[in-house]
Coordinates of C-alpha atoms in Angstrom, one line a residue:
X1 CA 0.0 0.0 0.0
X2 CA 1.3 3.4 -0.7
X3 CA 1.0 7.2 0.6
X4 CA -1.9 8.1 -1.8
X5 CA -2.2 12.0 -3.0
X6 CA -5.5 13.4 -3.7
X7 CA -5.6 16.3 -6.7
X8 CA -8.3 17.8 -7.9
X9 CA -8.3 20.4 -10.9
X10 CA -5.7 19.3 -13.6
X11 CA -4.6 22.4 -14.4
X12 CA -1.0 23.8 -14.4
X13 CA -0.7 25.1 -10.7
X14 CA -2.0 22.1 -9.6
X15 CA 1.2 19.9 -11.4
X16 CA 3.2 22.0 -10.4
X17 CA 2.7 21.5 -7.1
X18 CA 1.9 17.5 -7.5
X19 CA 5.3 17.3 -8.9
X20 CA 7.2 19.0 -5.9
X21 CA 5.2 16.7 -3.6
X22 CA 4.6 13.2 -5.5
X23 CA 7.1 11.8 -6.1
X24 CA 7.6 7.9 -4.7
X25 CA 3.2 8.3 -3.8
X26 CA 0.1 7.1 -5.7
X27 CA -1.6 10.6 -7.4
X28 CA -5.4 10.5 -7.6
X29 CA -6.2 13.8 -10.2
X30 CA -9.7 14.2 -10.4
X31 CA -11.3 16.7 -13.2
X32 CA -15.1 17.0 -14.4
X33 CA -13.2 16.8 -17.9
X34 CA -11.8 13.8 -17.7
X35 CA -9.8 14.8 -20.9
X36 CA -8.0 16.9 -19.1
X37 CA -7.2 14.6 -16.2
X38 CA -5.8 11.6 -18.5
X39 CA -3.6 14.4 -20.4
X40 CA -2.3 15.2 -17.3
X41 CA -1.6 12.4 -15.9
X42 CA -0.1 10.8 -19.2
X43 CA 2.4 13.9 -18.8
X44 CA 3.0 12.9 -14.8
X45 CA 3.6 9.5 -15.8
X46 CA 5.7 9.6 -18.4
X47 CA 7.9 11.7 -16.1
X48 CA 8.1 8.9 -13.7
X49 CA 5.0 9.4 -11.4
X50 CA 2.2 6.9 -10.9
X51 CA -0.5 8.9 -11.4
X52 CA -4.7 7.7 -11.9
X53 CA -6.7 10.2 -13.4
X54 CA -10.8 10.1 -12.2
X55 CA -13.3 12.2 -13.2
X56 CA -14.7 14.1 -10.6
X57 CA -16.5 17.0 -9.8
X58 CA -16.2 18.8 -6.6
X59 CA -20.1 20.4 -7.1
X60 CA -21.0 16.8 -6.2
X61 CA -20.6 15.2 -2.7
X62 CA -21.0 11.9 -4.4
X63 CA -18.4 12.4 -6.6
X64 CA -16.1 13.2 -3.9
X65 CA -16.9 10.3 -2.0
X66 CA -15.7 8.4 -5.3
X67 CA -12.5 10.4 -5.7
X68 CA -11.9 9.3 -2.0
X69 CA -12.6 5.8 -2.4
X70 CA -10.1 5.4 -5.4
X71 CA -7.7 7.0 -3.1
X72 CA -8.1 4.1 -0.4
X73 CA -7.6 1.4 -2.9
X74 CA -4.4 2.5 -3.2
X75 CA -3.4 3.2 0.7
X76 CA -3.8 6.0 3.2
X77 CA -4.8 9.3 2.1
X78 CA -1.7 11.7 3.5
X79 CA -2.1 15.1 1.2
X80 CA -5.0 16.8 -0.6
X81 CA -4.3 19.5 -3.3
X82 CA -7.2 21.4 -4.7
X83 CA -6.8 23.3 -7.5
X84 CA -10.3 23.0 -8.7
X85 CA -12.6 25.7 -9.6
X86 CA -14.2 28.0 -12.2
X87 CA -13.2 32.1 -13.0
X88 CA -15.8 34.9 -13.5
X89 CA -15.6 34.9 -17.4
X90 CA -15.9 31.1 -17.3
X91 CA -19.7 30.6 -15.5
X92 CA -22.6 31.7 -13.8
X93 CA -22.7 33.4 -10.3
X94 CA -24.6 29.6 -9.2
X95 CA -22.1 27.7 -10.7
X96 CA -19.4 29.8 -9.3
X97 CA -21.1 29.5 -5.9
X98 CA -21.4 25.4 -5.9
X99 CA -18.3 24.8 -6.9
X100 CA -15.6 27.1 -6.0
X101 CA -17.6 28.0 -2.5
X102 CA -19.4 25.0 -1.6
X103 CA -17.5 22.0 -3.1
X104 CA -14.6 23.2 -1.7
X105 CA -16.5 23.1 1.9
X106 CA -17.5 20.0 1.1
X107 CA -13.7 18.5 -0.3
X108 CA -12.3 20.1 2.9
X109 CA -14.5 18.5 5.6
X110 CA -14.7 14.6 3.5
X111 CA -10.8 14.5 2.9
X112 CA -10.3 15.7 6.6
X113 CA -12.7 12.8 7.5
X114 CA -10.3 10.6 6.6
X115 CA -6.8 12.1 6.3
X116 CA -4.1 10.1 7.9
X117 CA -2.1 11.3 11.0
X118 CA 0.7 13.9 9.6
X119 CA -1.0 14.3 6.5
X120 CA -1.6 17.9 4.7
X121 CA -3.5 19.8 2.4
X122 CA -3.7 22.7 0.4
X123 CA -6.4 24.6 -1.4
X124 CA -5.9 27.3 -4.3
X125 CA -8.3 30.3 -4.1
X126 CA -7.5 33.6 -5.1
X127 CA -6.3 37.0 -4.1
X128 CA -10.3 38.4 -5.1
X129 CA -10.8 36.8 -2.1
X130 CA -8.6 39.5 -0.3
X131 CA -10.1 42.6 -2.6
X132 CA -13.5 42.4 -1.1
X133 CA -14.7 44.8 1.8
X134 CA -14.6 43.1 5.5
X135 CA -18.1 41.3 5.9
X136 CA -17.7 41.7 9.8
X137 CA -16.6 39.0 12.3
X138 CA -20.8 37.5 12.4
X139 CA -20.6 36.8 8.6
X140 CA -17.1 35.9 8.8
X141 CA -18.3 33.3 11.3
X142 CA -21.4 32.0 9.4
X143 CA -19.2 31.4 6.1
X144 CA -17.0 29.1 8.2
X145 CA -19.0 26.7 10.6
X146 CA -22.4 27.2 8.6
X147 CA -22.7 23.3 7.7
X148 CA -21.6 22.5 4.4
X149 CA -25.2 21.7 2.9
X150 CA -26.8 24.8 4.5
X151 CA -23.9 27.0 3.2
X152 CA -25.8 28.2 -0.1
X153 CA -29.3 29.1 2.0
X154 CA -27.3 31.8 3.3
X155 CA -28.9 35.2 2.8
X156 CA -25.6 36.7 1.8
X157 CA -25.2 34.4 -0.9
X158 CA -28.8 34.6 -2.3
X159 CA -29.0 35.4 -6.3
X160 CA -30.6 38.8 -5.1
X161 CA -27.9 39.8 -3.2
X162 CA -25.0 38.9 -5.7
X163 CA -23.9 41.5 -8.0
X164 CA -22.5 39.8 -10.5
X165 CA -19.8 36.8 -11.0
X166 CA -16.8 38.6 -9.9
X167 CA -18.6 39.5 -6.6
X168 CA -19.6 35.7 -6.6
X169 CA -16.0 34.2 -7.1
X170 CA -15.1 36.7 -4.3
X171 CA -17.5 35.8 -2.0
X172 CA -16.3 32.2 -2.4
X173 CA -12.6 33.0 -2.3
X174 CA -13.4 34.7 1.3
X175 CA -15.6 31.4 2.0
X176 CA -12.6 29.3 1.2
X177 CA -10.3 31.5 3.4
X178 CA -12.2 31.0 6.5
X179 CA -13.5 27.1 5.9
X180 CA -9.8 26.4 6.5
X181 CA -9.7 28.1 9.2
X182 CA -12.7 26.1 10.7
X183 CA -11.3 23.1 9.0
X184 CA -8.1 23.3 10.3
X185 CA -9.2 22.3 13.4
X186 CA -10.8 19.5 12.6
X187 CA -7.9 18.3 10.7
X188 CA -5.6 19.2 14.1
X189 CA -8.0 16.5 15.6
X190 CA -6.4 14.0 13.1
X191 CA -2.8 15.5 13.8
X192 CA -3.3 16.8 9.8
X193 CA -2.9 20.5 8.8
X194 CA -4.7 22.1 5.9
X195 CA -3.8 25.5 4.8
X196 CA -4.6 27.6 1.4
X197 CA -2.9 29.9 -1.5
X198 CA -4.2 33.0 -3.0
X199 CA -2.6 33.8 -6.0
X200 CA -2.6 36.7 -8.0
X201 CA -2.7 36.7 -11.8
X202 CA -0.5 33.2 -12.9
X203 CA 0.1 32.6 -16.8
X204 CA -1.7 29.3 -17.5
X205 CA -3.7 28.4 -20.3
X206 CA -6.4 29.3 -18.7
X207 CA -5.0 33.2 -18.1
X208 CA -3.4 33.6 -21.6
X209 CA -7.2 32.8 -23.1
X210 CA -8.1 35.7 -20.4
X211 CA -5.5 38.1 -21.7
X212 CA -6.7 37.8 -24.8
X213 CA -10.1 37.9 -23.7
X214 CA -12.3 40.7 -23.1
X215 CA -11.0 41.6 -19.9
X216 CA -7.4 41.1 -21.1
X217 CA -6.4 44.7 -20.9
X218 CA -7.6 45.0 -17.1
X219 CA -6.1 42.1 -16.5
X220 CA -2.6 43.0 -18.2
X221 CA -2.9 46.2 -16.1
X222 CA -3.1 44.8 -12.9
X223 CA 0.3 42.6 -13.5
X224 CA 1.7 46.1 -15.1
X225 CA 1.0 47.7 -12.1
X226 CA 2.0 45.6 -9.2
X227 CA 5.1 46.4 -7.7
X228 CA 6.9 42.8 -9.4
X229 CA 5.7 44.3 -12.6
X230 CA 5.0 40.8 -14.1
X231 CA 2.7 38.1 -13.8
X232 CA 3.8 34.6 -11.7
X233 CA 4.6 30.8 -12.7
X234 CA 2.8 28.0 -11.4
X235 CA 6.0 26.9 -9.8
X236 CA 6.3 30.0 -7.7
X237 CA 2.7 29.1 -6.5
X238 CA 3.9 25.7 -6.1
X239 CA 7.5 26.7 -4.3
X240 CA 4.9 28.3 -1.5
X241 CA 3.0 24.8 -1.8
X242 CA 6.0 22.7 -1.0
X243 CA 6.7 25.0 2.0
X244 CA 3.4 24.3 3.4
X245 CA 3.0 21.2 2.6
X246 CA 6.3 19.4 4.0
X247 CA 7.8 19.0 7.5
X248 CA 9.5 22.7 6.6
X249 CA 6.0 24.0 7.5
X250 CA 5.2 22.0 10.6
X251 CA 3.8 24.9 12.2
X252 CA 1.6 26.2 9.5
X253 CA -2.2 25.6 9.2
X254 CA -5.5 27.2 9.5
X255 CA -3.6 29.9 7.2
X256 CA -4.3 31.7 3.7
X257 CA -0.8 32.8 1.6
X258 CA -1.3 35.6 -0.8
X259 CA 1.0 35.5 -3.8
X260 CA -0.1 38.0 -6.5
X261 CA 3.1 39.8 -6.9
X262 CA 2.0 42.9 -4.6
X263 CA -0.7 43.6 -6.7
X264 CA -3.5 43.2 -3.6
X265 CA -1.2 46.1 -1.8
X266 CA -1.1 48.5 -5.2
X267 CA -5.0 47.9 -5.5
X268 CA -5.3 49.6 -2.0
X269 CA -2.3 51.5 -1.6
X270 CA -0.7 52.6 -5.2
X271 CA -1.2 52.8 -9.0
X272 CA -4.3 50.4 -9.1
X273 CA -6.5 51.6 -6.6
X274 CA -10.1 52.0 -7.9
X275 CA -10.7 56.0 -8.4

C-alpha cells in the first residue's frame, strides 16, 4: 500500500505543485473533464509518477466520496491539493457559488474525514478573495462553521444579493479562506494541517485565453501595475505549496498565503486603486 495523493483540478498550478510533492506516492487527479485529467496524468507518468486520473466533480458530494474511495484502494490518504474551480468569465454566479464555494467546503470537511495522521493539504483560491470589503466578524463566522449543505441558504449568498460573477468568485474566495480556518481544526483533531494559497494573476492556459479575452487589458494592467511588474509561474505558487505542505512548514495551518506579486497592496495602496 502506498502514501496516496489526492488532486483535484488538472490544471498547471495544480502539477506544479503534485510534482514538488509526489514523487515515490500514488496521485489521484480528479477533473469534471476527464480529458483533461488523463492528459495530465499521461504527462506525470511519463515523467516517472504513478498517477490515476478520475473524473470528478467537486459540485457533487457523491463524486467526492468516489475520488476518495479510489484513493483508499491504493493506501492511506496523506495530502489533498485542490486546485479545482471556475473564473468569473468562465460561469454563472450559481455555478461559481457550488463549486468554487461549496465544493470546496464539502472537499475540505470529506478529505479531513479521513486524512491520515501527519497528513496535509492545500487549497488554491484567489487573491479576489482578499479585494472584497470586510463582511464583519458574524458573517465571517457563518461562512466558516455554517454546515456545508446549509452553506448556499445563506442570505448573503442569495442570487438577489450577488452583483455579478466577480462578486460571486469573491464571496467564495473569502468562504474558502475562513472554511480552512474552521477546517483546520478538525484536521488538528487528526494531527493533519490544511492551509490555502491566493494567487494573483498566474500565466496558464487558462490566463493567456483571459489576456486575450475581453478583460485582457484590465487584467494585463493589474500585473503592469503591481510592484513585481510581471505576472507569476505555477511553480512560484507551487514553491509556497511545497513550503506548506512538508515538514519545513510544521507549524503552519489554518492559514491563507497571498502571492499575487503585490498587486493586492497596489489595488489599496498605489497605482491600481479603484478612483
Amino acid at each position: 500500500m502506498q502514501d496516496v495523493i489526492l488532486w483535484t483540478g488538472a490544471g498547471q498550478i495544480g502539477m506544479a505543485i503534485a510534482r514538488r510533492v509526489g514523487y515515490g506516492k500514488k496521485i489521484i487527479v480528479g477533473d469534471k473533464n476527464i480529458k483533461n485529467a488523463d492528459e495530465i496524468a499521461k504527462i506525470m507518468n511519463e515523467a516517472g509518477f504513478d498517477v490515476v486520473s478520475v473524473e470528478t466533480d467537486i459540485s457533487s458530494r457523491e463524486s467526492i466520496l468516489n475520488l476518495i474511495a479510489e484513493g483508499q484502494k491504493h493506501g492511506e490518504i496523506t495530502a489533498l491539493i485542490n486546485s479545482a474551480g471556475v473564473s468569473p468569465s468562465q460561469a454563472s454566479i450559481e455555478v461559481i457559488l457550488k463549486v468554487d464555494l461549496y465544493g470546496t467546503a464539502v472537499l475540505l470537511e470529506e478529505v479531513g474525514k479521513v486524512i491520515a495522521p501527519g497528513g496535509v493539504g492545500v487549497t488554491i483560491s484567489s487573491q479576489s478573495g482578499h479585494r472584497m470589503p470586510q463582511l464583519g466578524a458574524e458573517m465571517d463566522e457563518l461562512l466558516a462553521i455554517t454546515p456545508t449543505e446549509a452553506l448556499l441558504d445563506l442570505d448573503v449568498l442569495q442570487p438577489q444579493n450577488i452583483k455579478d460573477t466577480l462578486h460571486a468568485y469573491q464571496m467564495a474566495k473569502r468562504c474558502n479562506e475562513k472554511r480552512v480556518m474552521f477546517e483546520a481544526i478538525r484536521w488538528g483533531e487528526k494531527k493533519a494541517r490544511i492551509n490555502s494559497i491566493s494567487p494573483g494573476i498566474i500565466v496558464t492556459p487558462l490566463a493567456i485565453d483571459e489576456f486575450n479575452g475581453p478583460r485582457g487589458d484590465f487584467y494585463k494592467n493589474m500585473f503592469a501595475k503591481c510592484p513585481a511588474g510581471r505576472p507569476g509561474t505555477a511553480d512560484e505558487v507551487a514553491n509556497l505549496a511545497e513550503l506548506l505542505m512538508t515538514e519545513r512548514g510544521a507549524f503552519i495551518t489554518g492559514s491563507d498565503f497571498l502571492i499575487d506579486g503585490g498587486a493586492t497592496a497596489s489595488y489599496f495602496y498605489g497605482p491600481l486603486r479603484p478612483e
